[in-house]
Tab-separated table of C-alpha atoms in Angstrom:
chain	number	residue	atom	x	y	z
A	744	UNK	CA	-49.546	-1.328	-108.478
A	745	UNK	CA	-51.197	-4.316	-107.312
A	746	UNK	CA	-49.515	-7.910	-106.148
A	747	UNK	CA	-51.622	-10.842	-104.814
A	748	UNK	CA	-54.824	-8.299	-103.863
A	749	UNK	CA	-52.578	-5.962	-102.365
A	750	UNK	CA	-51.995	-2.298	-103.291
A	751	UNK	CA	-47.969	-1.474	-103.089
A	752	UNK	CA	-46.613	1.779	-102.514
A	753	UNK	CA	-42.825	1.788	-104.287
A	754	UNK	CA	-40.734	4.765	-104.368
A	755	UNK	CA	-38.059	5.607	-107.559
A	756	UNK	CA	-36.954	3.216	-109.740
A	757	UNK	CA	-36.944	0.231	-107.636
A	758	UNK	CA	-39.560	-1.296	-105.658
A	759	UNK	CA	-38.402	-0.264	-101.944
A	760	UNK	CA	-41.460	0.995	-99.929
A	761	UNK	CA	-39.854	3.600	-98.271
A	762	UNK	CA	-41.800	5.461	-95.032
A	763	UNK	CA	-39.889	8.153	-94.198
A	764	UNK	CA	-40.479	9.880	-98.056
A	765	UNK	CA	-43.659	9.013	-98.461
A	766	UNK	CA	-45.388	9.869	-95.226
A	767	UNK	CA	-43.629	13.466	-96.203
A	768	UNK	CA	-45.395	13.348	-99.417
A	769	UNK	CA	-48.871	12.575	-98.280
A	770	UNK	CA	-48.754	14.770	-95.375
A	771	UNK	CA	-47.665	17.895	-97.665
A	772	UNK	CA	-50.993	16.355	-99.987
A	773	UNK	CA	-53.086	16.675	-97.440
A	774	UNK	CA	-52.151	19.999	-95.982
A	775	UNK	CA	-52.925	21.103	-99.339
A	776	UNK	CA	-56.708	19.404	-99.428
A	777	UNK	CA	-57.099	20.608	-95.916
A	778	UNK	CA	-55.270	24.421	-96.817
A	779	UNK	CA	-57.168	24.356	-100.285
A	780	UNK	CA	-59.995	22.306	-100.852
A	781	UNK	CA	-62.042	24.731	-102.635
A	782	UNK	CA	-59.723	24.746	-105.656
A	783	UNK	CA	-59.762	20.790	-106.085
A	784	UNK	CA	-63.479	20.907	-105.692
A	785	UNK	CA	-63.733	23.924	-108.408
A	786	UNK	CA	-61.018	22.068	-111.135
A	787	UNK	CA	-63.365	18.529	-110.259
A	788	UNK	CA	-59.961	16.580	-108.598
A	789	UNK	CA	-61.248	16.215	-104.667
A	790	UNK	CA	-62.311	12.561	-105.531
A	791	UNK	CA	-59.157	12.102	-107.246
A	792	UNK	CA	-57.216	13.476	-104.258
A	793	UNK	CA	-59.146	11.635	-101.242
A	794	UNK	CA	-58.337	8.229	-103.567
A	795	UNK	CA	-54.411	9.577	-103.846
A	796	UNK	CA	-54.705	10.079	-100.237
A	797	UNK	CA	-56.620	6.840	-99.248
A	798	UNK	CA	-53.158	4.715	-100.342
A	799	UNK	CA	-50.354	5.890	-98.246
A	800	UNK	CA	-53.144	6.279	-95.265
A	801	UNK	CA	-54.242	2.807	-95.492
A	802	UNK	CA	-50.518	1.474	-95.651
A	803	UNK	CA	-49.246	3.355	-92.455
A	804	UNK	CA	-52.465	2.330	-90.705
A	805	UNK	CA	-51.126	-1.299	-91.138
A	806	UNK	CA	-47.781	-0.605	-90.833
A	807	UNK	CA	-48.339	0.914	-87.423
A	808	UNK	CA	-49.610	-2.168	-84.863
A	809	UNK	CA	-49.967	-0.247	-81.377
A	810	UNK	CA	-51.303	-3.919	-79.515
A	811	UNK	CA	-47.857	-4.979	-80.012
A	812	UNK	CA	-45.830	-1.564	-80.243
A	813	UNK	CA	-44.389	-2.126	-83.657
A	814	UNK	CA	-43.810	0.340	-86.199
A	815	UNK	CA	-42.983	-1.466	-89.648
A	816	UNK	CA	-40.936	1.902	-91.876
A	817	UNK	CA	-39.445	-0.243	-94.413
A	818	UNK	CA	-40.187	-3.049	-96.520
A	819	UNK	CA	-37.227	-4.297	-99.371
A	820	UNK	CA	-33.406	-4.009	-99.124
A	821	UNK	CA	-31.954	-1.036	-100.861
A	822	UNK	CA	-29.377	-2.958	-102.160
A	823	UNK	CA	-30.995	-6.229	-103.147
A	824	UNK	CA	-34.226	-4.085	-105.122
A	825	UNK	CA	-31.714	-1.391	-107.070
A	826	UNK	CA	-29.932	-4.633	-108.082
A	827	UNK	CA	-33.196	-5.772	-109.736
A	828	UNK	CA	-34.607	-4.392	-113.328
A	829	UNK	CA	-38.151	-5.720	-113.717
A	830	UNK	CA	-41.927	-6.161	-112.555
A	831	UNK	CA	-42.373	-6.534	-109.038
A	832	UNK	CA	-44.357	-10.155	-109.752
A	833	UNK	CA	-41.222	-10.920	-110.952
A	834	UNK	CA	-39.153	-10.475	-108.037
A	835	UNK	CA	-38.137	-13.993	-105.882
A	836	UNK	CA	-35.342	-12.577	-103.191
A	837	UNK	CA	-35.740	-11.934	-99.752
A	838	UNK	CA	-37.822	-8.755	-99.215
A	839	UNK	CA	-36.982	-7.622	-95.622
A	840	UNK	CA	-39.460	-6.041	-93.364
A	841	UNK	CA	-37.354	-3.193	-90.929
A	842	UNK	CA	-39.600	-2.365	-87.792
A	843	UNK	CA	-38.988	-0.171	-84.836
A	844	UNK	CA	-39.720	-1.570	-81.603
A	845	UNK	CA	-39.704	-0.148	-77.833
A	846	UNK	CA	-36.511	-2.024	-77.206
A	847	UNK	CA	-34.759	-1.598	-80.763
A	848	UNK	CA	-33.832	2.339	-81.097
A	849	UNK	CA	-35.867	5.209	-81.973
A	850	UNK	CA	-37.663	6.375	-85.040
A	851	UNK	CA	-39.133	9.372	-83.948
A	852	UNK	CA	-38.397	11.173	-87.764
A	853	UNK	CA	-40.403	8.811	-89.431
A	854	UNK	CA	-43.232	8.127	-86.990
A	855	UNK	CA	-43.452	11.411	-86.498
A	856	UNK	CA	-43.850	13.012	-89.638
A	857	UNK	CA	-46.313	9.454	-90.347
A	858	UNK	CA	-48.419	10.962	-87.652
A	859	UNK	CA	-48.800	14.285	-89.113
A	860	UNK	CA	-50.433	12.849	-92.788
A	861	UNK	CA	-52.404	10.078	-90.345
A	862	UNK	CA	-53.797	13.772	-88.559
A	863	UNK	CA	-53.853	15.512	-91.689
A	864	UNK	CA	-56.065	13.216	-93.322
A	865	UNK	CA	-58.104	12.690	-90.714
A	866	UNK	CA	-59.000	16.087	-91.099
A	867	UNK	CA	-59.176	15.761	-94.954
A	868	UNK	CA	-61.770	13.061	-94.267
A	869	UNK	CA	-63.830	14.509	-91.153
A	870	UNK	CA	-66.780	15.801	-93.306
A	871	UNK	CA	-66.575	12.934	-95.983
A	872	UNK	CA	-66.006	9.593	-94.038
A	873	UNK	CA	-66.662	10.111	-89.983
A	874	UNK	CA	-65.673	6.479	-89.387
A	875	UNK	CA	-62.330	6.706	-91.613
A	876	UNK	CA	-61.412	9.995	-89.891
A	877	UNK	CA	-61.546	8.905	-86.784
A	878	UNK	CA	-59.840	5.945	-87.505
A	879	UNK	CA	-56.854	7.821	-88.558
A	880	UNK	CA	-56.613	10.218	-86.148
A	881	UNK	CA	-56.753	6.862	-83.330
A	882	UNK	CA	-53.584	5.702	-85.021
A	883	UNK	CA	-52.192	9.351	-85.144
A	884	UNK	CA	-52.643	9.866	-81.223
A	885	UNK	CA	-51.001	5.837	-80.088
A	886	UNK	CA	-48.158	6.603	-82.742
A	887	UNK	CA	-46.935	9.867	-81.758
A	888	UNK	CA	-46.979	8.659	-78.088
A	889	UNK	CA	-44.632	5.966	-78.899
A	890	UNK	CA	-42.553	8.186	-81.022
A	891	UNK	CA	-42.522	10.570	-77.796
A	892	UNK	CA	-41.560	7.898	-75.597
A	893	UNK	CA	-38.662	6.195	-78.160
A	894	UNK	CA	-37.280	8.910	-79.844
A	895	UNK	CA	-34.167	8.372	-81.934
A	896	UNK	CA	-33.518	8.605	-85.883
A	897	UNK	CA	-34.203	5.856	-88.165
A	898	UNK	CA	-31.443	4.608	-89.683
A	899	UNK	CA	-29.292	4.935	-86.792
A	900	UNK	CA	-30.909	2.761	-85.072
A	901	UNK	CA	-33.043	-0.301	-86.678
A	902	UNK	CA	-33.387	0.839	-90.054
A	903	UNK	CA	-29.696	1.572	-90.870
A	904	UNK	CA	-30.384	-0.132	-94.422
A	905	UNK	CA	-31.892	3.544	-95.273
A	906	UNK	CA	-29.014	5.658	-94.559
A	907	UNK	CA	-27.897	5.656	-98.562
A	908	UNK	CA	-31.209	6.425	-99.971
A	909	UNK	CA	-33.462	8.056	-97.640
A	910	UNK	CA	-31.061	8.662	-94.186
A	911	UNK	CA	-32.114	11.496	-91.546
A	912	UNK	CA	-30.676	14.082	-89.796
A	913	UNK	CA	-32.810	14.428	-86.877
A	914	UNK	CA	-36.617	14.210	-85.557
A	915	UNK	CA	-37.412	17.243	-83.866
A	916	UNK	CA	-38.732	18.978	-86.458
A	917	UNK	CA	-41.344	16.020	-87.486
A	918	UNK	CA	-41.871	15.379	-84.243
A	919	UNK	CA	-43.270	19.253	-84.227
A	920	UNK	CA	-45.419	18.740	-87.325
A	921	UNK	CA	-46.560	15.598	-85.557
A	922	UNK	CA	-47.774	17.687	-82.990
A	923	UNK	CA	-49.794	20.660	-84.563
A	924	UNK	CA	-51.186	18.160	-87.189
A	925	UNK	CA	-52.377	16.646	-83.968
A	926	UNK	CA	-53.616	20.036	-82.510
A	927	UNK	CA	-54.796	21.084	-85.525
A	928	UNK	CA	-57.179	18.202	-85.381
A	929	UNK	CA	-57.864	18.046	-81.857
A	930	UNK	CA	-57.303	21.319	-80.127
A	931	UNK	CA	-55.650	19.628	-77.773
A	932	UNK	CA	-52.852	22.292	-75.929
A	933	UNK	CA	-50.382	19.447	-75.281
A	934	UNK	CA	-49.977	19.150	-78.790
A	935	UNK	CA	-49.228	22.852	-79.004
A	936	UNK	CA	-46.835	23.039	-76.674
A	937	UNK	CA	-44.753	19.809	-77.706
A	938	UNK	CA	-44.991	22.286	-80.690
A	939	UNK	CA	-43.183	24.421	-79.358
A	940	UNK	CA	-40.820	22.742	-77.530
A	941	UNK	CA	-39.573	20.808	-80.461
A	942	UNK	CA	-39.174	24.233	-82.612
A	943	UNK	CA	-35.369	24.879	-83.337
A	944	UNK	CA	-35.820	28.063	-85.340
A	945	UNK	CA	-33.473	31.044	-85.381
A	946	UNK	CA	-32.098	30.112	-88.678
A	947	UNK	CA	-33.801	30.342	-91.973
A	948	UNK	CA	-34.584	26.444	-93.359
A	949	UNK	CA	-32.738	24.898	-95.970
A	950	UNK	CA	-34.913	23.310	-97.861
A	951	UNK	CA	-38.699	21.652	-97.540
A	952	UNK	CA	-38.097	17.762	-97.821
A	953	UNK	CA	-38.336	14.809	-96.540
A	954	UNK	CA	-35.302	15.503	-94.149
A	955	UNK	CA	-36.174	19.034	-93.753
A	956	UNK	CA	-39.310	19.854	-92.028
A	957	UNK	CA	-38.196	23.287	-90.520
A	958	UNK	CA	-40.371	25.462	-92.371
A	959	UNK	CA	-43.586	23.325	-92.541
A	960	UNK	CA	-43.174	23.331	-88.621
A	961	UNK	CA	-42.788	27.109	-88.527
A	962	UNK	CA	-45.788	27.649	-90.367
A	963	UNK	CA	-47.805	25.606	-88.836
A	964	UNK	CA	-46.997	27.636	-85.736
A	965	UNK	CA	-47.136	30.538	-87.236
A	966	UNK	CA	-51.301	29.479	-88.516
A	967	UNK	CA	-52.025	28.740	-85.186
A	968	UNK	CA	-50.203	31.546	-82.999
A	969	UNK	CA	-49.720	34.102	-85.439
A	970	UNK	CA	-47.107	34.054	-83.718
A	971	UNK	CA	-44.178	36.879	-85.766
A	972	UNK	CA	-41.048	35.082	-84.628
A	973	UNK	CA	-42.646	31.728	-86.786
A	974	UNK	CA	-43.868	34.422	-89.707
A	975	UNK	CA	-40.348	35.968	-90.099
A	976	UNK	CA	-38.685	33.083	-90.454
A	977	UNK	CA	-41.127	31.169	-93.176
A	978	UNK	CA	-40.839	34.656	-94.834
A	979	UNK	CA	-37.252	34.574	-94.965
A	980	UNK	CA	-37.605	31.042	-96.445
A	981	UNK	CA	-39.405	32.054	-99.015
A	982	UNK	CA	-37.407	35.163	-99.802
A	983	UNK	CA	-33.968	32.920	-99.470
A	984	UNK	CA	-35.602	30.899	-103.255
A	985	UNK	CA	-37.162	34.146	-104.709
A	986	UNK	CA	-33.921	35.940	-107.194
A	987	UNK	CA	-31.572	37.999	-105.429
A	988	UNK	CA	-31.959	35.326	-102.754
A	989	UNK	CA	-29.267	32.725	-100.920
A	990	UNK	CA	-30.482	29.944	-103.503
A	991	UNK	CA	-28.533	30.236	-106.417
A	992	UNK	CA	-31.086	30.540	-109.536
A	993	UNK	CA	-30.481	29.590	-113.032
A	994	UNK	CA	-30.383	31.467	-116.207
A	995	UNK	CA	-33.723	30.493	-116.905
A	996	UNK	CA	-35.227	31.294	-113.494
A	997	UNK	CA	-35.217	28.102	-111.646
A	998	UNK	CA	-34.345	28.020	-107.964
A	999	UNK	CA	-31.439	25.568	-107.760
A	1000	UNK	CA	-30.905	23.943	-104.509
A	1001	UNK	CA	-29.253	21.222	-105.010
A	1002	UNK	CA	-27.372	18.893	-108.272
A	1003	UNK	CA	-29.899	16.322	-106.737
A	1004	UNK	CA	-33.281	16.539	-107.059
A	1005	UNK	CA	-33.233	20.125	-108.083
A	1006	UNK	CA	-36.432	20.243	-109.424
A	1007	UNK	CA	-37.971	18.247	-106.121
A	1008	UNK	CA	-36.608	21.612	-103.992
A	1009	UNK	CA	-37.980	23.797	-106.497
A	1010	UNK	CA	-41.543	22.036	-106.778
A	1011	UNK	CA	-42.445	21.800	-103.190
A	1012	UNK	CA	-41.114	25.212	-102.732
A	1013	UNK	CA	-43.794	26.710	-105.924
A	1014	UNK	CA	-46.246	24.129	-103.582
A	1015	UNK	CA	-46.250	26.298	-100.329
């Protein structure tokens, strides 16, 4: 939706625009252009997805300022915009902007897995739009280092305003998507081994979200390595949500993760 000329990006039913969700969503969109573009190109949907994609792209390129080391991963109070039923041109309160700084706590989660769609799509774009391409994967580069050299989650540190709608658990695990997005698109092997070195596998991921980047990690390893400790474990992923599996399934079939969201667990799993 647009307000005064600008595009905004909400999330729910309120009007928060919140990073750490959607940079997860757009970077699982463009894995799937990058993984898949044949079939959008075949069903006549690649224009539709590199507009989808252009959005969230163009926000995090603004929200991410490297000249003054700012990272802007929030914009609305959780509180304040649930409060309010109605048309965003309608609302009047105070509309807080949360940034993380070098001196304010770390955000590695968020940065980092807003790095890996910034990579992603600079991929996504490399053979359409040179000059957009390389624009993303500029900010990609300056915004993991600062998420390398800050590291800390969100909303324990400047965001805390997040913790009851989109809170996180920890960063590694962006922070190694981050990294083979980044290799992925530069063939870089400092990316590949920050990889590594931020994979905490051994036990089989809960979920694919927004807080749970595990899997996409392991398989991103996994692409690049081939690599059968990273294969066995996505494998047992996908087993765990297949019937006779860990993930309880209903009568009708559908893989039920959790009373919230269910279907969000079960859709992104049917995705990879």
């Amino acid at each position: 939706m647009y307000h005064n000329g600008t595009l905004l990006i909400v999330t729910a039913g309120d009007h928060v625009k919140f990073n750490l969700p959607m940079a997860f969503s757009a970077h699982v969109l463009a894995y799937g252009l990058n993984r898949w573009k044949d079939g959008y190109s075949s069903s006549n949907q690649l224009q539709n997805m590199y507009e989808m994609l252009r959005t969230p792209l163009d926000y995090f390129m603004k929200c991410w300022r490297p000249q003054s080391q700012e990272y802007y991963a929030q914009v609305g109070n959780g509180a304040a915009d649930h409060a309010f039923w109605g048309r965003p041109e309608d609302m009047h309160m105070q509309r807080p902007a949360y940034k993380c700084t070098a001196s304010n706590g770390g955000c590695s989660d968020v940065e980092g897995i807003t790095v890996a769609a910034l990579a992603a799509g600079s991929m996504a774009f490399k053979a359409s739009d040179a000059a957009y391409s390389q624009r993303l994967l500029a900010s990609a580069k300056s915004l993991y280092d600062f998420a390398n050299a800050h590291k800390g989650i969100y909303n324990k540190g400047p965001i805390s305003d997040a913790t009851s709608y989109y809170g996180s658990t920890g960063y590694k695990d962006e922070l190694c998507v981050a990294a083979m997005e980044l290799y992925k698109a530069t063939k870089d092997a400092k990316y590949l081994n920050d990889a590594k070195a931020n994979f905490e596998g051994n036990d089989v991921a809960w979920a694919l979200s927004w807080d749970d980047n595990h899997v996409m990690c392991e398989l991103l390893l996994y692409e690049e390595t081939k690599d059968n400790r990273y294969k066995g474990l996505v494998e047992s992923f996908v087993r765990s949500y297949m019937p006779g599996g860990s993930v309880h399934q209903t009568p009708c079939g559908l893989a039920w993760r959790d009373q919230w969201g269910s279907l969000r667990y079960a859709g992104i799993f049917q995705r990879e």
